[in-house]
Amino acid sequence: MSVSCFHCLESVPNGFRATVTIDNTPQPMCCIGCQAVAQNIVDQGMTDYYKYRTVRAGKVEQLVPEQLAFIKSYDNEDIQDEFIATTDNLSQVLLSVEGITCAACAWLIEKQLLSLKTVKRVDVNTSTNRAMIQWDKTQTPLSEIITSLAKIGYKAYPFQADDEAQQKQQTAKAYIRRLGVAGLMTMQVMMFAFAMYFGMFSGMDNNFEQYFRWISLVLASPVILYSALPFLTNAINGLKAKQLNMDLPVSLAIFGAYSASCYATFMQVGEVYFESVCMFTFLLLLGKYLEFRARLKASEFTANLQKLLPLTARTLDDSGQEHIIAAKKLKLNDVVLIKAGETIPADGELIKGQTSVDESMMTGEHQPVNKFIGHNVYAGCVNHDGVIEIKINKIGQNTLLNQIIHLQHTALTKRPKLVEITDKVAQWFIACLLVFASITAIGWYQIDPEHAFWITISVLVATCPCALSLAIPTALTCAVATLTRKGVLIKQAHVLETLSQLTLFAFDKTGTLTQGKFSLDAIDILDDTISKEQALNIAAQLERYSEHPIASAFNKYATTELALTNITVHPGMGISAQSADDHYAIGKSGWFDSKKTNAQASLFINKRVVARFYFIDKVKPGASELISTLQAQNLSCHMLTGDASDAGQKIAKQLKLNSSQSALSPKDKQTAVEQWSSQNEVVAMVGDGINDSPVFASAHLSIAMETGADISKNSADVVLLNSDLASIAHLLNVAKQTRRIIKQNLTLSLLYNASILPLAALGLVAPWMAVIGMSASSIIVISNSLRLLKL
């Protein structure tokens, strides 16, 4: 009798003797590789893996020197720029992992990697076979992480969109092959079945009829043992993991009917239903394939962005000579020539020429954006009409495009609470279904034994809660896809749930409700010893060192260069510097114990105010419409601004806001939001990005108006890549539509199961009708969710 390897479950070769002691019991191994992996699992204290795994582990292959050298190449800094992002001194990589089959695999991978001291976080997605890892690469090279996974039998490599597309293509081909076998054999079996049903063989010897039964058995076997095998495998895996999955009732129906028909053929008693089982399997596979295609359409946006990048780039050397190289080989500070109609290969600063660029891939707006010297351009965008030269300032995972892709993957790996609840409901539903099916079988066996079996099969199949488990995930995926296409980047899984609960919106002023482009409106000179031109020149020289939006309003007033030292930025107050004779400062009114006024900026010489400046900042287009739309939905709108002037009050009055608070520090804004929260308000804070991080942390939902900033460092839950206020109204609309469609999906799935259950139990639903009903309910739910892609 052959012995199976305890690790991979394959047969142990004759004469090979190797064991590993697992839970105090020596277990056989089929090769040195499996022995090494199993021993490593034992040494790491992870033997629970063998208790909870739902499929056999892959056969382990020892890493040969060539493979080890290839893995070592991933430590090359130039290569790592393509797939490693760095945030807060931690590196992050998305790995494709071969061999992930169940939750136990995810648990084992997380346990193995977290045993490395420098690994801080591991998120494994069993549906996409990917793992997101955060670690300190200065202490542990990436090759060590990949080798660590290889030690427990998992082959890993950095995620590439093309690899994912190839994997999905292979899955689609597998569906087609199984469908082809099921369809071909079903037609053959049906010929004999119809002939017998309509008495074409009446008058023939019983041996002939038995002969055709055997032919039907032979033809049906490939359908059951090949096409339908994944259903049985998944059902058994679920039972081993002590979970009831969707494939369990289906497998009971298919393999139960096949076994009963085989028994009738061997024993020459009763009826056979090979044709029903074959047609049942074919229709089920067809439904699953259509479901797969629909889900693929809903999720394909996560990989499509990567395909926007060009394969080559045209670099310029110091002499101006052109060189065409692979875009992946671009380095920081390389100068790249981009002609009209070409795609930008990496993020960079425009240093020569001017053009218009299509940034619809990230903003959703197809209107060309004019670009001049000093402007940033982004990888994946199309250069429309000018010949330009850019200096590369971001490559690999640090480009805006790759940040968007990375954040999409991060958001989609996190499961909203509602999804977890429906999964648990589906588990209990299956358990109740099995109990009800058993009661149906017993009851009908007392009434009509001949039909009891098929009625039970109808109950098992018709009421399988596939549609219930698909109701929420498909809707959320489609909603995220739609918003991304419109330039609204969802960074957290809770966003769509929280949006429907909001009661209050708080807005920053500068750069959010206003354009953030200031122009000087008036100046008051308070010291006769200084002229207006001198005051403006001093202010311009100081503001050169500031990144505040007001600073740009002084650019054109710089006339005479000042020798400044000890230049210091004072957060929330202003900027100061020292000249040979005087101390200069520009900042908030009231600084250095001066009198507070409604001026947006004051100039100080030797800590004495000498001039006050007043600016105009126009309200953004669409701001008034947005506020009206929000208030019409019973959402109160408020403004929190650090501007001490009366500009905030004027804008609040113009936009008809519910309230406005001025001269607030970041801490004051945070306190205001926390106070609203304590009054049972659900608060959304809309700001201009990184500067609003403290208040973002206190709000239930944070929205950043930010184009082209480092979005991976932005603490907001949502980033509006087009900085368009109208996107907030669109975001709310999509959230409401998503909530409505989720309710529709749940209602449809529950109504279907509630109505089909009594009909199936009464014997009014044939098995083939049950298959069509189950598949149709899933496809209807997915199709309903796909409507979100059209918003």
Coordinates of N, CA and C in Angstrom, one line a residue, residues 535-725:
A535 N 8.4 98.2 1.3 CA 7.6 97.3 2.1 C 7.3 96.0 1.2
L536 N 6.9 96.3 0.0 CA 6.6 95.1 -0.9 C 7.9 94.3 -1.2
N537 N 9.0 95.0 -1.4 CA 10.2 94.3 -1.7 C 10.7 93.4 -0.5
I538 N 10.6 94.0 0.7 CA 11.0 93.2 1.9 C 10.1 92.0 2.0
A539 N 8.8 92.2 1.9 CA 7.8 91.1 2.0 C 8.1 90.1 0.9
A540 N 8.5 90.5 -0.3 CA 8.7 89.5 -1.4 C 10.0 88.7 -1.1
Q541 N 11.1 89.4 -0.5 CA 12.3 88.7 -0.2 C 12.1 87.6 0.9
L542 N 11.2 88.0 1.9 CA 10.9 87.0 2.9 C 10.1 85.8 2.4
E543 N 9.1 86.2 1.6 CA 8.1 85.1 1.2 C 8.7 84.2 0.2
R544 N 9.9 84.5 -0.3 CA 10.6 83.5 -1.2 C 10.9 82.2 -0.5
Y545 N 11.0 82.3 0.8 CA 11.3 81.1 1.6 C 10.1 80.4 2.2
S546 N 8.9 80.9 1.8 CA 7.6 80.3 2.3 C 6.9 79.5 1.2
E547 N 6.2 78.5 1.6 CA 5.4 77.7 0.7 C 3.9 78.0 0.9
H548 N 3.5 79.0 1.7 CA 2.1 79.4 1.9 C 1.6 80.0 0.6
P549 N 0.3 79.7 0.3 CA -0.3 80.2 -1.0 C -0.2 81.7 -1.1
I550 N -0.2 82.5 0.0 CA -0.1 83.9 -0.1 C 1.3 84.4 -0.7
A551 N 2.3 83.6 -0.4 CA 3.7 83.9 -0.8 C 3.8 84.3 -2.3
S552 N 3.1 83.5 -3.1 CA 3.2 83.8 -4.6 C 2.7 85.1 -5.0
A553 N 1.8 85.7 -4.2 CA 1.2 87.1 -4.5 C 2.3 88.1 -4.5
F554 N 3.5 87.9 -3.8 CA 4.5 88.9 -3.7 C 5.6 88.8 -4.8
N555 N 5.6 87.7 -5.6 CA 6.7 87.4 -6.5 C 7.0 88.6 -7.4
K556 N 6.0 89.2 -8.0 CA 6.3 90.3 -8.9 C 6.8 91.6 -8.3
Y557 N 6.8 91.7 -7.0 CA 7.2 92.9 -6.3 C 8.7 92.9 -5.8
A558 N 9.4 91.8 -6.1 CA 10.8 91.7 -5.7 C 11.6 92.6 -6.6
T559 N 12.4 93.5 -6.0 CA 13.2 94.5 -6.8 C 14.6 94.4 -6.4
T560 N 14.9 94.6 -5.2 CA 16.3 94.7 -4.7 C 16.6 93.5 -3.8
E561 N 17.7 92.8 -4.1 CA 18.1 91.6 -3.3 C 18.6 92.0 -1.9
L562 N 18.1 91.4 -0.9 CA 18.5 91.6 0.5 C 19.3 90.5 1.0
A563 N 20.4 90.8 1.8 CA 21.2 89.8 2.4 C 20.6 89.4 3.7
L564 N 19.9 88.2 3.7 CA 19.2 87.8 4.8 C 19.9 86.6 5.5
T565 N 19.8 86.5 6.8 CA 20.4 85.4 7.5 C 19.4 84.9 8.6
N566 N 19.6 83.8 9.2 CA 18.8 83.2 10.3 C 17.3 83.2 9.8
I567 N 17.1 82.7 8.6 CA 15.7 82.6 8.1 C 15.0 81.5 8.8
T568 N 13.9 81.8 9.4 CA 13.1 80.8 10.2 C 11.7 80.9 9.9
V569 N 11.1 79.7 9.7 CA 9.7 79.5 9.4 C 9.0 79.2 10.8
H570 N 8.0 80.0 11.1 CA 7.3 79.8 12.4 C 5.9 79.2 12.0
P571 N 5.7 77.9 12.2 CA 4.4 77.3 11.8 C 3.2 78.0 12.5
G572 N 2.2 78.3 11.6 CA 1.0 79.0 12.1 C 1.1 80.4 12.3
M573 N 2.4 81.0 12.2 CA 2.5 82.4 12.5 C 3.1 83.2 11.3
G574 N 4.3 82.7 10.7 CA 4.9 83.4 9.6 C 6.3 83.1 9.4
I575 N 7.1 84.0 8.9 CA 8.5 83.8 8.6 C 9.3 85.0 9.0
S576 N 10.5 84.7 9.6 CA 11.4 85.8 10.0 C 12.8 85.7 9.5
A577 N 13.6 86.8 9.5 CA 15.0 86.7 9.0 C 15.7 88.0 9.6
Q578 N 17.0 87.9 9.5 CA 17.9 89.0 10.0 C 18.7 89.6 8.9
S579 N 18.8 90.9 8.8 CA 19.7 91.5 7.9 C 20.8 92.1 8.7
A580 N 21.7 92.9 8.1 CA 22.8 93.5 8.8 C 22.4 94.4 9.9
D581 N 21.3 95.1 9.7 CA 20.8 96.2 10.6 C 19.5 95.9 11.3
D582 N 18.6 95.1 10.7 CA 17.3 95.0 11.2 C 16.8 93.5 11.2
H583 N 15.8 93.3 12.0 CA 15.1 92.0 12.1 C 13.7 92.2 11.3
Y584 N 13.5 91.3 10.3 CA 12.3 91.4 9.5 C 11.5 90.2 9.8
A585 N 10.2 90.4 9.6 CA 9.2 89.3 9.8 C 7.9 89.6 9.0
I586 N 7.3 88.6 8.5 CA 6.0 88.8 7.9 C 5.1 87.6 8.3
G587 N 3.9 87.9 8.7 CA 3.0 86.8 9.2 C 1.7 87.3 9.6
K588 N 1.1 86.6 10.6 CA -0.3 86.9 11.0 C -0.3 88.2 11.7
S589 N -1.5 88.9 11.6 CA -1.8 90.0 12.4 C -1.9 89.6 13.8
G590 N -1.2 90.4 14.7 CA -1.2 90.1 16.1 C 0.1 89.5 16.6
W591 N 1.0 89.2 15.6 CA 2.3 88.6 16.0 C 3.1 89.6 16.7
F592 N 4.0 89.2 17.6 CA 4.8 90.1 18.4 C 4.0 91.0 19.3
D593 N 2.8 90.5 19.7 CA 1.9 91.3 20.6 C 1.4 92.6 19.9
S594 N 1.4 92.6 18.6 CA 0.8 93.7 17.9 C -0.7 93.6 17.9
K595 N -1.4 94.7 17.5 CA -2.9 94.7 17.5 C -3.4 93.8 16.4
K596 N -4.4 93.0 16.8 CA -5.0 92.1 15.8 C -5.9 92.9 14.9
T597 N -5.8 92.7 13.5 CA -6.7 93.3 12.6 C -7.2 92.3 11.6
N598 N -7.9 92.7 10.6 CA -8.5 91.8 9.6 C -7.5 91.7 8.4
A599 N -6.3 92.2 8.5 CA -5.3 92.0 7.4 C -4.8 90.6 7.4
Q600 N -4.6 90.1 6.1 CA -4.2 88.7 6.0 C -2.7 88.5 6.3
A601 N -1.9 89.6 6.2 CA -0.5 89.5 6.5 C 0.0 90.9 6.9
S602 N 1.0 90.9 7.8 CA 1.5 92.1 8.4 C 3.1 92.0 8.3
L603 N 3.7 93.1 7.9 CA 5.2 93.2 7.8 C 5.7 93.8 9.1
F604 N 6.7 93.2 9.7 CA 7.3 93.7 11.0 C 8.8 94.0 10.7
I605 N 9.2 95.1 11.2 CA 10.6 95.5 11.3 C 11.0 95.7 12.7
N606 N 11.9 94.9 13.2 CA 12.3 94.9 14.6 C 11.1 94.7 15.5
K607 N 10.3 93.8 15.1 CA 9.1 93.3 15.8 C 8.0 94.4 16.0
R608 N 8.1 95.4 15.1 CA 7.1 96.5 15.1 C 6.4 96.5 13.7
V609 N 5.1 96.5 13.7 CA 4.3 96.4 12.5 C 4.5 97.7 11.7
V610 N 4.9 97.5 10.4 CA 5.1 98.7 9.6 C 4.2 98.7 8.4
A611 N 3.5 97.6 8.0 CA 2.6 97.5 6.9 C 1.7 96.4 7.0
R612 N 0.5 96.6 6.5 CA -0.5 95.5 6.5 C -1.0 95.3 5.1
F613 N -1.2 94.0 4.7 CA -1.5 93.6 3.3 C -2.9 92.9 3.3
Y614 N -3.6 93.2 2.3 CA -5.0 92.7 2.1 C -5.0 92.0 0.7
F615 N -5.6 90.8 0.6 CA -5.5 90.0 -0.6 C -6.9 89.6 -1.1
I616 N -7.0 89.3 -2.3 CA -8.2 88.7 -2.9 C -7.9 87.3 -3.3
D617 N -8.8 86.4 -2.9 CA -8.7 85.0 -3.3 C -10.1 84.6 -3.8
K618 N -10.2 84.3 -5.0 CA -11.6 84.0 -5.6 C -12.1 82.7 -5.2
V619 N -13.4 82.6 -5.0 CA -14.1 81.3 -4.7 C -14.0 80.4 -5.9
K620 N -13.8 79.1 -5.6 CA -13.7 78.1 -6.6 C -15.0 78.0 -7.4
P621 N -14.9 77.7 -8.7 CA -16.1 77.4 -9.5 C -16.8 76.2 -8.9
G622 N -18.0 76.2 -8.8 CA -18.8 75.1 -8.3 C -18.9 75.0 -6.8
A623 N -18.3 75.9 -6.0 CA -18.4 75.9 -4.6 C -19.8 76.2 -4.1
S624 N -20.4 77.2 -4.7 CA -21.8 77.6 -4.3 C -22.7 76.4 -4.6
E625 N -22.6 75.8 -5.8 CA -23.5 74.7 -6.1 C -23.3 73.5 -5.2
L626 N -22.1 73.3 -4.8 CA -21.8 72.1 -3.9 C -22.5 72.4 -2.5
I627 N -22.3 73.6 -2.0 CA -22.9 73.9 -0.7 C -24.4 73.8 -0.7
S628 N -25.0 74.3 -1.8 CA -26.5 74.2 -2.0 C -26.9 72.7 -2.1
T629 N -26.1 71.9 -2.8 CA -26.5 70.5 -2.9 C -26.4 69.8 -1.6
L630 N -25.4 70.1 -0.8 CA -25.2 69.4 0.5 C -26.3 69.8 1.4
Q631 N -26.6 71.1 1.5 CA -27.6 71.6 2.4 C -29.0 71.1 2.0
A632 N -29.2 70.9 0.7 CA -30.5 70.3 0.3 C -30.7 68.9 0.7
Q633 N -29.5 68.2 1.1 CA -29.6 66.9 1.6 C -29.5 66.8 3.1
N634 N -29.8 68.0 3.8 CA -29.8 68.1 5.2 C -28.4 67.9 5.8
L635 N -27.4 68.3 5.1 CA -26.0 68.3 5.6 C -25.6 69.7 5.9
S636 N -25.2 70.0 7.2 CA -24.8 71.3 7.5 C -23.4 71.5 7.0
C637 N -23.1 72.8 6.6 CA -21.7 73.1 6.0 C -21.1 74.2 6.8
H638 N -19.8 74.0 7.2 CA -19.1 74.9 8.1 C -17.7 75.2 7.5
M639 N -17.1 76.3 7.9 CA -15.7 76.6 7.4 C -14.8 76.8 8.6
L640 N -13.6 76.1 8.6 CA -12.6 76.3 9.6 C -11.4 76.8 8.9
T641 N -10.9 78.0 9.2 CA -9.8 78.6 8.5 C -8.8 79.2 9.4
G642 N -7.6 79.2 9.0 CA -6.5 79.9 9.8 C -6.4 81.3 9.5
D643 N -7.1 81.8 8.5 CA -7.0 83.2 8.0 C -7.7 84.1 9.1
A644 N -7.0 85.1 9.6 CA -7.5 85.9 10.7 C -8.3 87.1 10.1
S645 N -8.2 87.3 8.8 CA -8.9 88.5 8.2 C -10.4 88.2 8.1
D646 N -11.1 89.2 7.6 CA -12.6 89.1 7.5 C -12.9 88.4 6.2
A647 N -11.9 87.9 5.4 CA -12.2 87.2 4.1 C -13.0 86.0 4.4
G648 N -12.7 85.3 5.5 CA -13.5 84.0 5.8 C -14.9 84.3 5.9
Q649 N -15.2 85.4 6.7 CA -16.6 85.7 6.9 C -17.3 86.1 5.6
K650 N -16.6 86.8 4.8 CA -17.2 87.3 3.5 C -17.5 86.0 2.6
I651 N -16.6 85.1 2.6 CA -16.8 83.9 1.8 C -18.0 83.1 2.4
A652 N -18.0 83.0 3.7 CA -19.1 82.2 4.4 C -20.4 82.8 4.1
K653 N -20.5 84.1 4.0 CA -21.8 84.8 3.7 C -22.1 84.6 2.2
Q654 N -21.1 84.7 1.4 CA -21.3 84.5 -0.1 C -21.8 83.1 -0.4
L655 N -21.3 82.1 0.3 CA -21.6 80.7 0.1 C -22.8 80.2 0.9
K656 N -23.3 81.1 1.8 CA -24.4 80.8 2.7 C -24.1 79.5 3.6
L657 N -22.9 79.5 4.2 CA -22.5 78.4 5.1 C -23.2 78.6 6.4
N658 N -23.3 77.4 7.1 CA -24.0 77.4 8.4 C -23.2 78.2 9.5
S659 N -21.9 78.1 9.4 CA -21.1 78.8 10.3 C -19.7 78.9 9.8
S660 N -18.9 79.8 10.4 CA -17.5 80.0 10.0 C -16.6 80.4 11.2
Q661 N -15.5 79.8 11.3 CA -14.5 80.1 12.4 C -13.2 80.5 11.8
S662 N -12.6 81.6 12.2 CA -11.4 82.1 11.6 C -10.2 82.1 12.6
A663 N -9.0 82.4 12.1 CA -7.8 82.5 12.9 C -7.6 81.2 13.8
L664 N -7.8 80.0 13.2 CA -7.7 78.8 13.9 C -6.3 78.2 13.6
S665 N -5.7 77.6 14.6 CA -4.5 76.8 14.4 C -4.9 75.4 14.1
P666 N -4.0 74.6 13.6 CA -4.3 73.2 13.3 C -5.0 72.5 14.5
K667 N -4.5 72.8 15.7 CA -5.0 72.2 17.0 C -6.5 72.7 17.2
D668 N -6.7 74.0 16.9 CA -8.1 74.6 17.0 C -9.1 73.9 16.1
K669 N -8.6 73.6 14.9 CA -9.5 72.9 13.9 C -9.8 71.5 14.5
Q670 N -8.8 70.8 15.0 CA -9.0 69.5 15.5 C -10.0 69.5 16.7
T671 N -9.9 70.5 17.5 CA -10.8 70.7 18.7 C -12.2 70.9 18.2
A672 N -12.4 71.7 17.2 CA -13.8 72.0 16.6 C -14.4 70.7 16.1
V673 N -13.7 69.9 15.4 CA -14.2 68.7 14.9 C -14.6 67.7 16.0
E674 N -13.7 67.6 17.0 CA -13.9 66.7 18.1 C -15.2 67.2 18.9
Q675 N -15.4 68.5 19.0 CA -16.6 69.0 19.7 C -17.9 68.6 18.9
W676 N -17.8 68.7 17.6 CA -19.0 68.3 16.8 C -19.2 66.8 17.0
S677 N -18.2 66.0 17.0 CA -18.3 64.6 17.1 C -19.0 64.2 18.5
S678 N -18.6 65.0 19.5 CA -19.2 64.7 20.8 C -20.7 65.1 20.9
Q679 N -21.1 65.8 19.9 CA -22.6 66.2 19.8 C -23.3 65.2 18.9
N680 N -22.7 64.1 18.6 CA -23.3 63.0 17.8 C -23.4 63.4 16.3
E681 N -22.5 64.3 15.9 CA -22.5 64.6 14.5 C -21.5 63.7 13.8
V682 N -21.8 63.2 12.6 CA -20.8 62.4 11.8 C -20.2 63.4 10.8
V683 N -18.9 63.7 11.0 CA -18.2 64.8 10.4 C -17.3 64.4 9.2
A684 N -17.4 65.1 8.1 CA -16.4 65.0 7.0 C -15.6 66.2 6.9
M685 N -14.3 66.1 6.9 CA -13.4 67.3 6.8 C -12.8 67.3 5.4
V686 N -13.0 68.5 4.8 CA -12.4 68.7 3.4 C -11.3 69.7 3.5
G687 N -10.1 69.3 3.2 CA -8.9 70.2 3.3 C -8.0 70.1 2.1
D688 N -6.8 70.7 2.2 CA -6.0 70.8 1.0 C -4.8 69.8 1.2
G689 N -4.9 68.7 1.9 CA -3.9 67.7 1.9 C -3.1 67.6 3.2
I690 N -1.8 67.5 3.1 CA -0.9 67.1 4.2 C -1.0 68.1 5.3
N691 N -1.2 69.4 5.1 CA -1.3 70.4 6.2 C -2.4 70.2 7.1
D692 N -3.4 69.4 6.7 CA -4.6 69.2 7.5 C -4.6 67.9 8.2
S693 N -3.5 67.2 8.3 CA -3.4 65.9 8.9 C -4.0 65.8 10.3
P694 N -3.7 66.8 11.2 CA -4.3 66.6 12.6 C -5.8 66.6 12.6
V695 N -6.4 67.5 11.8 CA -7.9 67.5 11.8 C -8.5 66.3 11.1
F696 N -7.7 65.9 10.0 CA -8.2 64.7 9.3 C -8.3 63.5 10.2
A697 N -7.4 63.4 11.2 CA -7.4 62.2 12.1 C -8.6 62.2 13.0
S698 N -9.1 63.4 13.3 CA -10.3 63.5 14.2 C -11.6 63.3 13.5
A699 N -11.7 63.6 12.2 CA -12.9 63.5 11.4 C -13.3 62.0 11.2
H700 N -14.6 61.8 11.0 CA -15.0 60.4 10.6 C -14.6 60.1 9.2
L701 N -14.6 61.1 8.4 CA -14.2 61.0 7.0 C -13.4 62.2 6.5
S702 N -12.3 62.0 5.9 CA -11.4 63.1 5.5 C -11.2 63.1 4.0
I703 N -11.3 64.2 3.4 CA -11.3 64.4 1.9 C -10.2 65.4 1.6
A704 N -9.2 65.1 0.8 CA -8.1 66.0 0.5 C -8.3 66.5 -1.0
M705 N -8.2 67.9 -1.1 CA -8.2 68.5 -2.4 C -6.7 68.6 -2.8
E706 N -6.3 67.7 -3.6 CA -4.8 67.7 -3.8 C -4.5 67.0 -5.1
T707 N -3.8 67.8 -6.0 CA -3.4 67.2 -7.3 C -1.9 67.2 -7.3
G708 N -1.4 66.0 -7.6 CA 0.1 65.8 -7.8 C 0.9 65.8 -6.6
A709 N 0.4 65.9 -5.4 CA 1.2 65.8 -4.2 C 1.5 64.3 -3.9
D710 N 2.3 64.1 -2.9 CA 2.6 62.7 -2.5 C 1.5 62.0 -1.8
I711 N 0.6 61.4 -2.5 CA -0.7 61.0 -2.0 C -0.5 59.8 -1.0
S712 N 0.7 59.1 -1.1 CA 0.9 58.0 -0.2 C 1.2 58.5 1.2
K713 N 1.6 59.7 1.3 CA 1.8 60.3 2.7 C 0.6 61.1 3.2
N714 N -0.4 61.2 2.4 CA -1.5 62.0 2.7 C -2.4 61.1 3.6
S715 N -2.8 61.7 4.8 CA -3.6 60.9 5.7 C -5.1 60.9 5.4
A716 N -5.5 61.5 4.3 CA -7.0 61.6 4.0 C -7.5 60.2 3.6
D717 N -8.8 60.0 3.8 CA -9.5 58.7 3.4 C -9.8 58.8 1.9
V718 N -10.0 60.0 1.4 CA -10.3 60.2 0.0 C -9.4 61.3 -0.6
V719 N -8.9 61.1 -1.8 CA -8.1 62.2 -2.4 C -8.8 62.5 -3.7
L720 N -9.1 63.8 -3.9 CA -9.7 64.3 -5.2 C -8.5 64.7 -6.1
L721 N -8.2 63.9 -7.0 CA -7.0 64.1 -7.8 C -7.2 65.3 -8.8
N722 N -8.4 65.7 -9.0 CA -8.7 66.8 -9.9 C -9.0 68.1 -9.1
S723 N -9.0 68.0 -7.8 CA -9.3 69.2 -6.9 C -10.5 69.9 -7.3
D724 N -11.5 69.2 -7.8 CA -12.8 69.7 -8.3 C -13.8 69.5 -7.2
L725 N -14.4 70.6 -6.7 CA -15.5 70.4 -5.7 C -16.7 69.6 -6.2

